[in-house]
CSV table of C-alpha atoms in Angstrom, one decimal:
chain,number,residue,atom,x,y,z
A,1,UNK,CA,11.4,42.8,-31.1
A,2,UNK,CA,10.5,45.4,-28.7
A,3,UNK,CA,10.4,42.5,-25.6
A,4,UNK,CA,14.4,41.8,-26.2
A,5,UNK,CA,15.3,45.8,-25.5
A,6,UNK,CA,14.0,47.2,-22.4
A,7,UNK,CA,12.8,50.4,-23.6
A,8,UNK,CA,14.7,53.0,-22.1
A,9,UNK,CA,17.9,51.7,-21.4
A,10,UNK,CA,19.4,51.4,-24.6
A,11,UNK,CA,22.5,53.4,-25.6
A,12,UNK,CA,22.3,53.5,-29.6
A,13,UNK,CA,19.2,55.7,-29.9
A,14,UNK,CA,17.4,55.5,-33.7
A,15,UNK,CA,17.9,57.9,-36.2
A,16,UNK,CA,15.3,60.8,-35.8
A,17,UNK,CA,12.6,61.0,-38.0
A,18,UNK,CA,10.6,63.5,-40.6
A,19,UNK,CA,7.9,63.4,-42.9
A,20,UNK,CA,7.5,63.7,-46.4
A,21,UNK,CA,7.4,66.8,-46.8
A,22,UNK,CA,9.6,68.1,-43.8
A,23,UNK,CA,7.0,69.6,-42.0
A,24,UNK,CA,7.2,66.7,-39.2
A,25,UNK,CA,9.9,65.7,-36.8
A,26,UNK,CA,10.8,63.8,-34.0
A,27,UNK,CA,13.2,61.5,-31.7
A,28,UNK,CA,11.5,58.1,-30.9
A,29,UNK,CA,13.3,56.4,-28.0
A,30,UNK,CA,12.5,52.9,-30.2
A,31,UNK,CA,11.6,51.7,-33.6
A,32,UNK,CA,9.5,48.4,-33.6
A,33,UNK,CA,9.9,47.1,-37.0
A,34,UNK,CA,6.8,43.7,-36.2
A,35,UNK,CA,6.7,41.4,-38.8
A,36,UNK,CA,3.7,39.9,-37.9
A,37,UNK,CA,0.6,40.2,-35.8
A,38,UNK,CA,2.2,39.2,-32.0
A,39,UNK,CA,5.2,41.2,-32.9
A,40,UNK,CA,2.7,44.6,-33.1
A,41,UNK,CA,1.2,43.1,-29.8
A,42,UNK,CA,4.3,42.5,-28.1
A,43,UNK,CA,5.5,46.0,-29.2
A,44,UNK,CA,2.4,47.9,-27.9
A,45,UNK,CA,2.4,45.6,-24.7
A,46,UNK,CA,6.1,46.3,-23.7
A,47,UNK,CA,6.1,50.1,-24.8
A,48,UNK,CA,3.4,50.4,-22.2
A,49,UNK,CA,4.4,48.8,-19.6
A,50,UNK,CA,7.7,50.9,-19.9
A,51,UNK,CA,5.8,54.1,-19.5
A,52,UNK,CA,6.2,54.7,-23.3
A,53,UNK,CA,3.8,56.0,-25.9
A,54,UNK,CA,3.0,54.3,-29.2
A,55,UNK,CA,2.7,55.7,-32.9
A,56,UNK,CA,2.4,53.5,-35.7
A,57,UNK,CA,4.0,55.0,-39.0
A,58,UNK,CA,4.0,54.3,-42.5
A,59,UNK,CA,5.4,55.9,-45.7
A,60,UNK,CA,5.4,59.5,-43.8
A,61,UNK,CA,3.3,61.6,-46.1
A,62,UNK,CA,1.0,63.5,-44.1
A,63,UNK,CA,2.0,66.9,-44.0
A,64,UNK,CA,1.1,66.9,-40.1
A,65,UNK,CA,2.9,65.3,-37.3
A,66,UNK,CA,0.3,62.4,-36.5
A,67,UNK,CA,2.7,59.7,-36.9
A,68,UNK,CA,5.4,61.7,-34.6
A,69,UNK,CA,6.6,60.2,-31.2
A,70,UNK,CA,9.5,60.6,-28.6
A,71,UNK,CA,8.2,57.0,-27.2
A,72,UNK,CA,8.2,54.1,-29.4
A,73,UNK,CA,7.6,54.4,-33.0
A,74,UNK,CA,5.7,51.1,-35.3
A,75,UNK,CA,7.4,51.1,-38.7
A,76,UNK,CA,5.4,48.9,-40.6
A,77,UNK,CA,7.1,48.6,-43.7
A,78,UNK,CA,7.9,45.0,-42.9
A,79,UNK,CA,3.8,44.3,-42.7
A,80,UNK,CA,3.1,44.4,-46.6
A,81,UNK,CA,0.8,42.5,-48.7
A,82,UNK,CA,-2.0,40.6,-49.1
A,83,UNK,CA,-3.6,38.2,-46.8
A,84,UNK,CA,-6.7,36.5,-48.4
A,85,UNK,CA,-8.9,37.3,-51.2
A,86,UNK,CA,-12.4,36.5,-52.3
A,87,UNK,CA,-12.7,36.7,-55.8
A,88,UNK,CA,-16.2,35.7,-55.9
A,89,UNK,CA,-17.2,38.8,-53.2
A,90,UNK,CA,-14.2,41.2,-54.8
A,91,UNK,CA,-13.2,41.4,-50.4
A,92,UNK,CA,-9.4,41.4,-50.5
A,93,UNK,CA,-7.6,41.1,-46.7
A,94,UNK,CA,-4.0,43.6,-46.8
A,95,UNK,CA,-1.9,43.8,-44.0
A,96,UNK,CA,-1.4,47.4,-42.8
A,97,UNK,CA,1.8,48.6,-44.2
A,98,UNK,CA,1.1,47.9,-47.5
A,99,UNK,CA,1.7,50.9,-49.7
A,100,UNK,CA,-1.1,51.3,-52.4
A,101,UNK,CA,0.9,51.2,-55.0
A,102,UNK,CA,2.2,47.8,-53.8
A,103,UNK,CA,-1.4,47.3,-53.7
A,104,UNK,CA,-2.6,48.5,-56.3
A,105,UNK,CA,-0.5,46.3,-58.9
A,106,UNK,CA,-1.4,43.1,-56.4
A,107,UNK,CA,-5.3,43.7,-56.9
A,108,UNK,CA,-4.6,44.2,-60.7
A,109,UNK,CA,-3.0,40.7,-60.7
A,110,UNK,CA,-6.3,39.3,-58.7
A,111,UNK,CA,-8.1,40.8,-61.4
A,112,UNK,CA,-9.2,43.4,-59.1
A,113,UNK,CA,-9.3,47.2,-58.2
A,114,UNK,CA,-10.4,49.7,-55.9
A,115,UNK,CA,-13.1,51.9,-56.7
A,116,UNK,CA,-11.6,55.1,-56.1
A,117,UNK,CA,-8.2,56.4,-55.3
A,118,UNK,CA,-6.8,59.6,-54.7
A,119,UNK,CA,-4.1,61.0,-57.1
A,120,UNK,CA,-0.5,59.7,-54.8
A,121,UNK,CA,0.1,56.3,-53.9
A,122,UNK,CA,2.7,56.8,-52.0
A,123,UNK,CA,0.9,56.1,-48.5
A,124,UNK,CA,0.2,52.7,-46.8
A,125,UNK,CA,-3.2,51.5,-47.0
A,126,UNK,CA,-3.7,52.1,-43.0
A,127,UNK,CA,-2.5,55.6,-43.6
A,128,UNK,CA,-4.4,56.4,-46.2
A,129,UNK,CA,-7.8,55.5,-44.5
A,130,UNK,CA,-6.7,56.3,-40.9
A,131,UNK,CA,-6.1,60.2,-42.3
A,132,UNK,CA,-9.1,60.3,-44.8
A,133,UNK,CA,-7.7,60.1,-47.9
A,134,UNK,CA,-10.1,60.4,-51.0
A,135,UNK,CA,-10.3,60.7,-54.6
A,136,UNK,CA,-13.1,62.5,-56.4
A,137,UNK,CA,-16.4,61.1,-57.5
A,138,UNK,CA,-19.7,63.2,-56.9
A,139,UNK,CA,-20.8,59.1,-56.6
A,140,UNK,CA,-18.2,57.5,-54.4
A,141,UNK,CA,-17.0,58.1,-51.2
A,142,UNK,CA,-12.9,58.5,-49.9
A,143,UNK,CA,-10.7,55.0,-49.3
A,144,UNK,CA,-12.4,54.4,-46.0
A,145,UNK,CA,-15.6,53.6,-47.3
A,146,UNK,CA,-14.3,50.5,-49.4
A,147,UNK,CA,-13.2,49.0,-45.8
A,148,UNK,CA,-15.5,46.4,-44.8
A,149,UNK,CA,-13.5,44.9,-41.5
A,150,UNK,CA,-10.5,46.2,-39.5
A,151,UNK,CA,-8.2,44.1,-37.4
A,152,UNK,CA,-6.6,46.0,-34.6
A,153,UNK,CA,-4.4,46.0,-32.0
A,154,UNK,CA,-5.4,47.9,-28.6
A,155,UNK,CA,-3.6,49.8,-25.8
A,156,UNK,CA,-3.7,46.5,-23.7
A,157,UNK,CA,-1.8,44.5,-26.4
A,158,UNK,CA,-5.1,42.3,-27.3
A,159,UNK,CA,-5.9,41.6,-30.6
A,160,UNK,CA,-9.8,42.3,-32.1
A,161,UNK,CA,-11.4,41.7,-35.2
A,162,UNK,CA,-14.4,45.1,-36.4
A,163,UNK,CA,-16.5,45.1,-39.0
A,164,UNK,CA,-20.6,46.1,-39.2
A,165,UNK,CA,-21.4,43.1,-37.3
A,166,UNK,CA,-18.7,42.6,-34.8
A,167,UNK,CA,-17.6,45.7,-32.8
A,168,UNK,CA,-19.6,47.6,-34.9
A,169,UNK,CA,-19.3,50.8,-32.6
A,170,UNK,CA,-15.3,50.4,-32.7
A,171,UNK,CA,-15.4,49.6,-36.6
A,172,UNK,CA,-17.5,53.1,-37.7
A,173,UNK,CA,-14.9,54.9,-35.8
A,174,UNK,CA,-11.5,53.2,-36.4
A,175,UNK,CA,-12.4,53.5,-40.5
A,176,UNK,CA,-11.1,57.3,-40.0
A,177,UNK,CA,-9.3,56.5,-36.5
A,178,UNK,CA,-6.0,58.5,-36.5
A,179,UNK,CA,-4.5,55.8,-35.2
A,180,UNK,CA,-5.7,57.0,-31.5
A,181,UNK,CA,-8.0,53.7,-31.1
A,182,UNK,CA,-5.1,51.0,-31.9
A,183,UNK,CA,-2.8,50.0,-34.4
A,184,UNK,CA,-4.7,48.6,-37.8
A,185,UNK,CA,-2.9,45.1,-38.5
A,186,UNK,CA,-4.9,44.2,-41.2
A,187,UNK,CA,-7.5,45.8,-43.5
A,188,UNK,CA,-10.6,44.5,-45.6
A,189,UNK,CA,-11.2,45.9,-48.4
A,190,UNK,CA,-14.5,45.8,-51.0
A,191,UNK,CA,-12.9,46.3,-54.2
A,192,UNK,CA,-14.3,45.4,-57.7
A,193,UNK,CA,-13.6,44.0,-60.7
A,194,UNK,CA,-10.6,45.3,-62.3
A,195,UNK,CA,-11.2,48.3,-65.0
A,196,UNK,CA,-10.2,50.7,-67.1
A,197,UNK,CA,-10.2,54.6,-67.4
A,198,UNK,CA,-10.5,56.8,-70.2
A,199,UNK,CA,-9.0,60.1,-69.4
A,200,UNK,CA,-9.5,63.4,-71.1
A,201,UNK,CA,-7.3,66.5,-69.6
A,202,UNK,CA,-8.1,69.8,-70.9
A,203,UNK,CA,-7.8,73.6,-70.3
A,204,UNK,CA,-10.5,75.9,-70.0
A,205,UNK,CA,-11.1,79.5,-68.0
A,206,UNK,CA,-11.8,79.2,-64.6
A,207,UNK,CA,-15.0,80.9,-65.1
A,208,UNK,CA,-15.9,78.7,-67.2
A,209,UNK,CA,-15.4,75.7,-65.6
A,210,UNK,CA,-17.3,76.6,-62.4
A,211,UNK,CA,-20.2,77.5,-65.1
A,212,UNK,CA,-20.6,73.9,-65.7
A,213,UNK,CA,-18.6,71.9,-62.8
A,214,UNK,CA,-21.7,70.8,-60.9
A,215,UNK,CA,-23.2,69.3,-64.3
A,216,UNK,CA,-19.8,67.5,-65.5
A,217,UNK,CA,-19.2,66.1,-61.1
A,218,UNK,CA,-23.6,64.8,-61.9
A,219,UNK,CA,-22.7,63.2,-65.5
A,220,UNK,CA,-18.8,62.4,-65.4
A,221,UNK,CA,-17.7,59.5,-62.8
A,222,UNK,CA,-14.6,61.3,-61.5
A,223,UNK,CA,-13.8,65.4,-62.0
A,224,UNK,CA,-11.0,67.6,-60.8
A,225,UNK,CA,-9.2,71.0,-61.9
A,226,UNK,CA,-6.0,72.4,-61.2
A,227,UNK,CA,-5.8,76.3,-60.8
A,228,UNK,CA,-3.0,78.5,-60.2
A,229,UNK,CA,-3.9,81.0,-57.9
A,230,UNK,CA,-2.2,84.0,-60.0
A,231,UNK,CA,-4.0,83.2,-63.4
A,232,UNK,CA,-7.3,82.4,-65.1
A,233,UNK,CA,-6.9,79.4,-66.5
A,234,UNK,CA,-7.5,75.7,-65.0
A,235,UNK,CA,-6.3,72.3,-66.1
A,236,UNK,CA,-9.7,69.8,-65.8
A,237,UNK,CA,-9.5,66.3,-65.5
A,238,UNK,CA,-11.9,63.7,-66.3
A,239,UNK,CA,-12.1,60.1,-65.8
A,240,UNK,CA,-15.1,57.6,-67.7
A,241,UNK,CA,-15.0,54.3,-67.1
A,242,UNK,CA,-14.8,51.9,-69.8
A,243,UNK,CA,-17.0,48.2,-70.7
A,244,UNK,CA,-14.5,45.7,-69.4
A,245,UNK,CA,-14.2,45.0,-73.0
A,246,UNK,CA,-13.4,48.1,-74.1
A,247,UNK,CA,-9.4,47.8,-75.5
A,248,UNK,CA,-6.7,50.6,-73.7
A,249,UNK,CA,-4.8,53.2,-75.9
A,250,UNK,CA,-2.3,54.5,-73.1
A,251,UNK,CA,0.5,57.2,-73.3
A,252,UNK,CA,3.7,55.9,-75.2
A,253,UNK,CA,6.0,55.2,-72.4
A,254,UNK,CA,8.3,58.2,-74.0
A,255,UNK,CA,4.9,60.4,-74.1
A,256,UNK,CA,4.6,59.5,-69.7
A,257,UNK,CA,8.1,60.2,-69.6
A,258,UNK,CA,7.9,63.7,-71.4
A,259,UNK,CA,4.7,64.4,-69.8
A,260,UNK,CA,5.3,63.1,-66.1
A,261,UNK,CA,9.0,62.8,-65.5
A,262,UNK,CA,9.9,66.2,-68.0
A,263,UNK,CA,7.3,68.5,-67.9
A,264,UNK,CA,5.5,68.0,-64.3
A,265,UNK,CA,8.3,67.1,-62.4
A,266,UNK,CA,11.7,68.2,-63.5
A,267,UNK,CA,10.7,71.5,-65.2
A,268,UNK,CA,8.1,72.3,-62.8
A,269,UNK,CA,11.1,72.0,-60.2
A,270,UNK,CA,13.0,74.4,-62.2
A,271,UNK,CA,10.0,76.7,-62.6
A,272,UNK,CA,9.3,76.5,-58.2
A,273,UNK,CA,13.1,76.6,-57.9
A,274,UNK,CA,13.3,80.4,-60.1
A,275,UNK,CA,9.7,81.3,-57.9
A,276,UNK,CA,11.8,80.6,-55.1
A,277,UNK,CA,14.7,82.8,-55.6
A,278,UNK,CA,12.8,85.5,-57.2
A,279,UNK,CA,9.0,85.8,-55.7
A,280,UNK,CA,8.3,88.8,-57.7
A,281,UNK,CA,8.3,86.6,-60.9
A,282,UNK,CA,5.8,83.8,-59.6
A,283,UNK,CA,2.4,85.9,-61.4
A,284,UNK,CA,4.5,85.5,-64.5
A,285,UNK,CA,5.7,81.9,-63.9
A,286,UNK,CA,1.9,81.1,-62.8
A,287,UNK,CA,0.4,82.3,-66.2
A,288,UNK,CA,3.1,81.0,-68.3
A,289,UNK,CA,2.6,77.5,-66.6
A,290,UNK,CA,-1.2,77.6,-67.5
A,291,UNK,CA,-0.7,79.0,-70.7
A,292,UNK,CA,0.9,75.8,-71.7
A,293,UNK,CA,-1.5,73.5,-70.2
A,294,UNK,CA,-2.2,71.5,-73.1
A,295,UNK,CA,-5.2,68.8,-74.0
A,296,UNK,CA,-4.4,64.7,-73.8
A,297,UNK,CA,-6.5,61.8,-73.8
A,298,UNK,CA,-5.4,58.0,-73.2
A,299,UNK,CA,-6.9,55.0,-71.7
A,300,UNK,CA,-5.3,52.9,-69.1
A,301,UNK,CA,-5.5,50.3,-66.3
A,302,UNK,CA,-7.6,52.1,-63.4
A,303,UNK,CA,-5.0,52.7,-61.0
A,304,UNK,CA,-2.4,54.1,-63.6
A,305,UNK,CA,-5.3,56.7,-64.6
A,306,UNK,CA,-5.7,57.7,-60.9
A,307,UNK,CA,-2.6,58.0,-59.9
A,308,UNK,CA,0.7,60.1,-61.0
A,309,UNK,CA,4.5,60.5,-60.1
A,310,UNK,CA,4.8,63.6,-58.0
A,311,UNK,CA,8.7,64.6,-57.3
A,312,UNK,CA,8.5,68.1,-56.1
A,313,UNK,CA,8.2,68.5,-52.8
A,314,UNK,CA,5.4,70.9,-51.4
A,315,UNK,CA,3.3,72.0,-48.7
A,316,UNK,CA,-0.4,71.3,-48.2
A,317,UNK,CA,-3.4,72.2,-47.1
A,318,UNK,CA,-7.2,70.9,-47.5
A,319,UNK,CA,-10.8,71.8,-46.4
A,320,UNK,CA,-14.1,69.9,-47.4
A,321,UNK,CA,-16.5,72.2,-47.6
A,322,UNK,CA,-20.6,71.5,-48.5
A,323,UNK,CA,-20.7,71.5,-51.8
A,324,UNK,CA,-23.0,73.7,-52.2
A,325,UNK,CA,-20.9,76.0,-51.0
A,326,UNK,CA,-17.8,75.6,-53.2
A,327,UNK,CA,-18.6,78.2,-55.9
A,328,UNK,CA,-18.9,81.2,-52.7
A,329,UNK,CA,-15.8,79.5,-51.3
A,330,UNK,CA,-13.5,80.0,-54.4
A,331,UNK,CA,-14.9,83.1,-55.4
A,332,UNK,CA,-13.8,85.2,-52.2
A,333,UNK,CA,-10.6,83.1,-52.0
A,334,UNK,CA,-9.8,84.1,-55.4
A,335,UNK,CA,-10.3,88.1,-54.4
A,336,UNK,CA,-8.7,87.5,-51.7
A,337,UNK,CA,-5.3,86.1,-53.5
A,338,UNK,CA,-4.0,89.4,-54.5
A,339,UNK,CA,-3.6,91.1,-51.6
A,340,UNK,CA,-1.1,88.2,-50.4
A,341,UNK,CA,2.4,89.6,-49.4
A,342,UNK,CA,3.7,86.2,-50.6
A,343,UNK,CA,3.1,84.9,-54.2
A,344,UNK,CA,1.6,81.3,-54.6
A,345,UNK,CA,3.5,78.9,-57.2
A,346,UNK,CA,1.4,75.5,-57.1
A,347,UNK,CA,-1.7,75.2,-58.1
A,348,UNK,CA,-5.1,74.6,-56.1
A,349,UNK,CA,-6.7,71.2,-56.8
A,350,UNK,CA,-10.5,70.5,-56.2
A,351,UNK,CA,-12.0,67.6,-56.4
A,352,UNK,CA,-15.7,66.1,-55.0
A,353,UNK,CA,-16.8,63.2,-53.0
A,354,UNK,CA,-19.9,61.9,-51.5
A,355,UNK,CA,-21.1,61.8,-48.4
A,356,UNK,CA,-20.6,58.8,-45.7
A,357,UNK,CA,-21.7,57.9,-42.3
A,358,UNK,CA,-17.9,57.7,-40.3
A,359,UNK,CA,-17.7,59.9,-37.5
A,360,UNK,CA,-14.5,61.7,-38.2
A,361,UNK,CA,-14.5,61.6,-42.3
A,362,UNK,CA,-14.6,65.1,-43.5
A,363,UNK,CA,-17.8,64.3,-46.0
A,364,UNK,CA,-19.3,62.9,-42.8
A,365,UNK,CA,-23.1,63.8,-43.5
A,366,UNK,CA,-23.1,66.0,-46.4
A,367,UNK,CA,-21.5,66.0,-50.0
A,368,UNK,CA,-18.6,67.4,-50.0
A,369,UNK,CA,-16.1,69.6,-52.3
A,370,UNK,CA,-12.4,70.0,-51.5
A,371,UNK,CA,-10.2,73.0,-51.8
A,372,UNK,CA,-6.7,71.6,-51.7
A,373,UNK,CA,-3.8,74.7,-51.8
A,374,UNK,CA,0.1,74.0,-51.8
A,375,UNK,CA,2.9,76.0,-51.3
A,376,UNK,CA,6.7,75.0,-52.8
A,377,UNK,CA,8.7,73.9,-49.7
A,378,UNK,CA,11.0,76.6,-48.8
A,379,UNK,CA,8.2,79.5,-49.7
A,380,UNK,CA,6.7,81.4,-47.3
A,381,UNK,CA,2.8,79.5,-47.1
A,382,UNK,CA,1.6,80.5,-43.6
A,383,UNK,CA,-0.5,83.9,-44.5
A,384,UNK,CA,-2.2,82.0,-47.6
A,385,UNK,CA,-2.8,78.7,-45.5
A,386,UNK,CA,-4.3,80.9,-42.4
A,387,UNK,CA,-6.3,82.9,-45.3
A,388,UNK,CA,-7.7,79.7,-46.7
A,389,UNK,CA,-8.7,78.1,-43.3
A,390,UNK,CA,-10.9,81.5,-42.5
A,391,UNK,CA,-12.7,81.3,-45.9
A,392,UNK,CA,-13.4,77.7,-45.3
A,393,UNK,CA,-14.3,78.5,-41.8
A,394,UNK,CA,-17.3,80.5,-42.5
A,395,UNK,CA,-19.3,77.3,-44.2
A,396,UNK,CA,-17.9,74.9,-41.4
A,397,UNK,CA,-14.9,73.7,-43.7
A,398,UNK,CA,-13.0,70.6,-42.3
A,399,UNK,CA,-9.2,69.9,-42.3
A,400,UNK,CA,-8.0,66.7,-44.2
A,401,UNK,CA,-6.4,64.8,-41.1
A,402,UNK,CA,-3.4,63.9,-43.0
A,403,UNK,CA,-2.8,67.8,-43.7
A,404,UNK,CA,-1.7,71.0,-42.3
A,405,UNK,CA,-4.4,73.0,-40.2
A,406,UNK,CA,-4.3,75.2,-37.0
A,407,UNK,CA,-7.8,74.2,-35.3
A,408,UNK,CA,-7.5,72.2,-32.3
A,409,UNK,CA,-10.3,70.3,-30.2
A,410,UNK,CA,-12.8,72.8,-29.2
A,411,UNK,CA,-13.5,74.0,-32.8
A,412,UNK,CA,-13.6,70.8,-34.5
A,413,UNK,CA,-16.3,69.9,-31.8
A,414,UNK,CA,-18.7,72.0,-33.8
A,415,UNK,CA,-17.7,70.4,-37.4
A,416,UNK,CA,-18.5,66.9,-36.3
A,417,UNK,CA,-21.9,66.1,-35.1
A,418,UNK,CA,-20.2,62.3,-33.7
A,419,UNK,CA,-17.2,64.3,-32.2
A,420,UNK,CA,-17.9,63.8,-28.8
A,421,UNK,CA,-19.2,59.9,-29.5
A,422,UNK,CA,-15.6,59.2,-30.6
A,423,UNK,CA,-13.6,61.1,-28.4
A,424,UNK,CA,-15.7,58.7,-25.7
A,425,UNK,CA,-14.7,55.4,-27.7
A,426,UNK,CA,-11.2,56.5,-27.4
A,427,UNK,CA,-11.2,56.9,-23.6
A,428,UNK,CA,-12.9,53.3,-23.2
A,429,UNK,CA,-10.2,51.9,-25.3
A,430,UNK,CA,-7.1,53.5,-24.2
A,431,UNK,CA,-8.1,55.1,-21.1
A,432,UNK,CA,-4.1,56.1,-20.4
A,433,UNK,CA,-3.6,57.2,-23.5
A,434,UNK,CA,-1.2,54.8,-24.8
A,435,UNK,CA,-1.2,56.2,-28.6
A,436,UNK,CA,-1.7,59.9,-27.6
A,437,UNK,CA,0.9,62.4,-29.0
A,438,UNK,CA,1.1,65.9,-29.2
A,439,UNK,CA,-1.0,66.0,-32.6
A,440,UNK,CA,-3.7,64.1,-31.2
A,441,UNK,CA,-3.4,65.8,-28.1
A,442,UNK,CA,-4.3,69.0,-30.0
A,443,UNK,CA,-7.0,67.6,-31.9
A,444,UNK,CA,-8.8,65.2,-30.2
A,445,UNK,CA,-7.9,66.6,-26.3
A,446,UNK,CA,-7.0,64.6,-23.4
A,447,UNK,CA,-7.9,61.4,-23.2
C-alpha cells in the first residue's frame, strides 16, 4: 500500500510505462496496486499529501496519454469482478478494473449481457466508459449509457456513491469523466437478458453502401463497414438479434481460427509488414485485401458476435460527426486521400450511435456517425490524421477521448454545449488538481 512507502523517497523506482499501442509513455514515481476500496483511498490520500499527482490505469489501450503520470500511478488489475447482481432488474455491480472480456463471460454466466459493445474487449470497464467507448446502433447509445450508479473515490480520499438520485450532478458527468473527477471503484451497470446475434458480413462498393446505409442503420439493430482508403470496395457488418429461443449456428472453431487468427491477424501482419517496407505497394495491397473480402454468416452468444481478436498493432483516430453529415464527410475525405504523400494500409471503420444527455460523450445531443481511420504502427500517419481532424472540423466533429487528436481546451469549448458546466464540477471536486496530467491539462485546462 501506498501508506507503507513514503512517496518520494524510495530507491527502486517502477518500470516505466506505455500504452497499447506505443503512442503513450511515462515514469510514475509509484504504482499503487489497491485491492480493495480503502486501499484506492489510502493511495489517493497519501499521494496527495506527498505533493504527488494521481492517474488511475487499466489495460492501457487508448491511444492517448490520459492514463500517463510521473506521480503515482493506480493499476487496477487487482480490482476485478463482480460485486452484486440483480437478476430480477438485469443491474450488475463490477469493480473498476474489470476487463470486459472478464466481464463479459461473467454476465453470460448470470444469464446476462450488455446491450451494446464496441468491437475490442481489451479495456477495463472504467476505461471504457471513462474514455467513451461505443459500439454501433442507430438505437443505442456507447457503454456509458448502460451505467446506472458510480462509486468514486475523490481528491480528498473520501469515498461517494452517484447515481440519478444521489449526486446526480457528479453522476452525469463522471459517466464520461476522464478520470479528472476521481477514481471509479465500482460500476453499475443496466444490462439485459443474455442473447444472441446473427451476423451477416458482406462486401459491396462503397458507393453503394452509402446509397442505402441510413435505411440498413433505421432497419438493422447494429451496422458498420470497413473501407480501405485506396480502393472501392467496403466490408459491411450486420448484427440482428435473435428470440431467446432462437438455436446458434457459430463458426467451427477451425473456421474462427482461419478467419480471425489466419486471415485478420497473422496475414494481415504480413500484408502491413510488406506496406511497411515498400509504401509504393500499399494501393495494390489495399485493393487486393478488399478484393478478397468474402461473405459469412453465423450466430453466436452476443458478446462473441461484438467482439474480435485484434493482434496487429495500429494507430487511431476517431471523430463523431452529426449524422447527417456523414455522407459530405466521407465524400471530401475520400477526394482528399490521393493527394496523401503517405499511403494508408488499414481500413476506416464507421459505425453509428444515438444520442445521449452526458456532458462530455461525443453523441452528446445529436445522433451521431463515427469516422474511425488507423494507420500500421511504424507508418507515417500524421498528414492523414491532421487531414481527417480538418474534414471533421468543418461539421463540429468530436475526438473519441480514448484516441489520438490535436485539439486542446479552447476548441473543444465550442463542441460541448456542457463544457464549461463540467470543467466547473471538476474545480469543486479537486480544486488542486490532484488527478490532473499533462493530457487533461491540454484538454480540459487548468483546474
Amino acid at each position: 500500500m501506498v501508506g507503507r512507502l513514503r512517496l518520494g523517497t524510495d530507491t527502486a523506482r517502477p518500470a516505466p510505462w506505455q500504452n497499447w499501442a506505443g503512442t503513450a509513455r511515462s515514469q510514475p514515481v509509484h504504482v499503487a496496486r489497491p485491492r480493495d476500496v480503502s486501499e484506492i483511498a489510502e493511495a489517493v490520500t497519501v499521494a496527495a499529501k506527498d505533493g504527488f499527482t494521481v492517474r488511475p490505469r487499466g489495460s492501457g489501450h487508448s491511444f492517448t496519454s490520459i492514463a500517463a503520470t510521473d506521480g503515482v500511478a493506480i493499476d487496477l488489475g487487482e480490482w476485478s469482478g463482480v460485486v452484486h447482481a440483480d437478476r430480477d432488474k438485469h443491474l450488475v455491480t463490477v469493480r473498476s478494473g474489470t476487463p470486459l472480456h472478464r466481464l463479459n463471460v461473467e454476465l453470460h454466466r448470470l444469464g446476462l449481457a450488455m446491450a451494446n459493445l464496441g468491437d475490442i474487449d481489451a479495456q477495463t470497464i472504467s476505461g471504457a466508459i471513462s474514455t467513451g467507448t461505443h459500439g454501433t446502433g442507430a438505437r443505442l447509445g456507447g457503454l456509458s449509457t448502460q451505467v446506472r450508479a458510480l462509486e468514486l473515490v475523490l481528491a480528498d480520499g473520501s469515498v461517494v456513491s452517484c447515481s440519478p438520485d444521489e449526486r446526480p450532478e457528479l453522476f452525469s458527468a463522471a459517466r464520461v469523466g476522464l478520470g479528472a473527477l476521481g477514481v471509479i471503484s465500482t460500476v453499475t451497470l443496466q444490462c439485459v437478458p443474455a442473447f444472441a446475434l446473427k451476423a451477416r458480413e458482406f462486401p459491396q462498393p462503397l458507393d453503394a453502401i452509402l446509397e442505402k446505409f441510413d435505411a440498413m442503420c433505421g432497419s438493422e439493430d447494429h451496422v458498420e463497414f470497413h473501407w480501405f482508403p485506396h480502393s472501392d470496395r467496403v466490408q459491411v457488418k450486420h448484427n440482428v438479434r435473435l428470440p431467446a429461443d432462437a438455436a446458434i449456428a457459430p463458426l467451427s472453431k477451425a473456421r474462427q481460427f482461419y478467419e480471425y487468427e489466419v486471415m485478420e491477424n497473422s496475414a494481415f501482419s504480413l500484408v502491413c509488414k510488406l506496406g511497411r517496407a515498400v509504401p509504393s505497394v500499399v494501393p495494390t495491397l489495399n485493393r487486393v485485401c478488399a478484393s478478397l473480402w468474402s461473405e459469412r454468416s453465423y450466430s453466436d452468444h452476443s458478446y462473441r458476435v461484438f467482439t474480435t481478436p485484434r493482434r496487429v498493432r495500429f494507430v487511431e483516430t476517431e471523430y463523431a460527426v452529426p449524422r447527417e453529415s456523414l455522407h459530405d464527410v466521407l465524400r471530401e475525405f475520400r477526394a482528399a486521400i490521393p493527394g496523401l504523400r503517405h499511403p494508408v494500409i488499414v481500413p476506416v471503420e464507421v459505425r453509428v450511435a444515438a444520442a445521449d444527455d452526458i456532458p462530455l460523450s461525443t453523441a452528446y445531443g445529436r445522433d451521431s456517425a463515427y469516422i474511425a481511420i488507423h494507420q500500421y504502427v511504424g507508418m507515417p500517419y500524421r498528414e492523414y490524421f491532421d487531414l481527417f481532424e480538418r474534414i471533421a472540423g468543418t461539421v463540429g466533429g468530436r475526438p473519441h477521448w480514448g484516441k489520438m487528436h490535436t485539439l486542446d481546451s479552447s476548441v473543444l469549448a465550442t463542441r460541448y454545449p456542457r463544457f464549461e458546466e463540467f470543467r466547473s464540477l471538476r474545480a469543486s471536486v479537486d480544486p488542486n488538481g490532484v488527478f490532473r496530467n499533462a493530457y487533461l491539462d491540454t484538454v480540459l485546462g487548468p483546474v
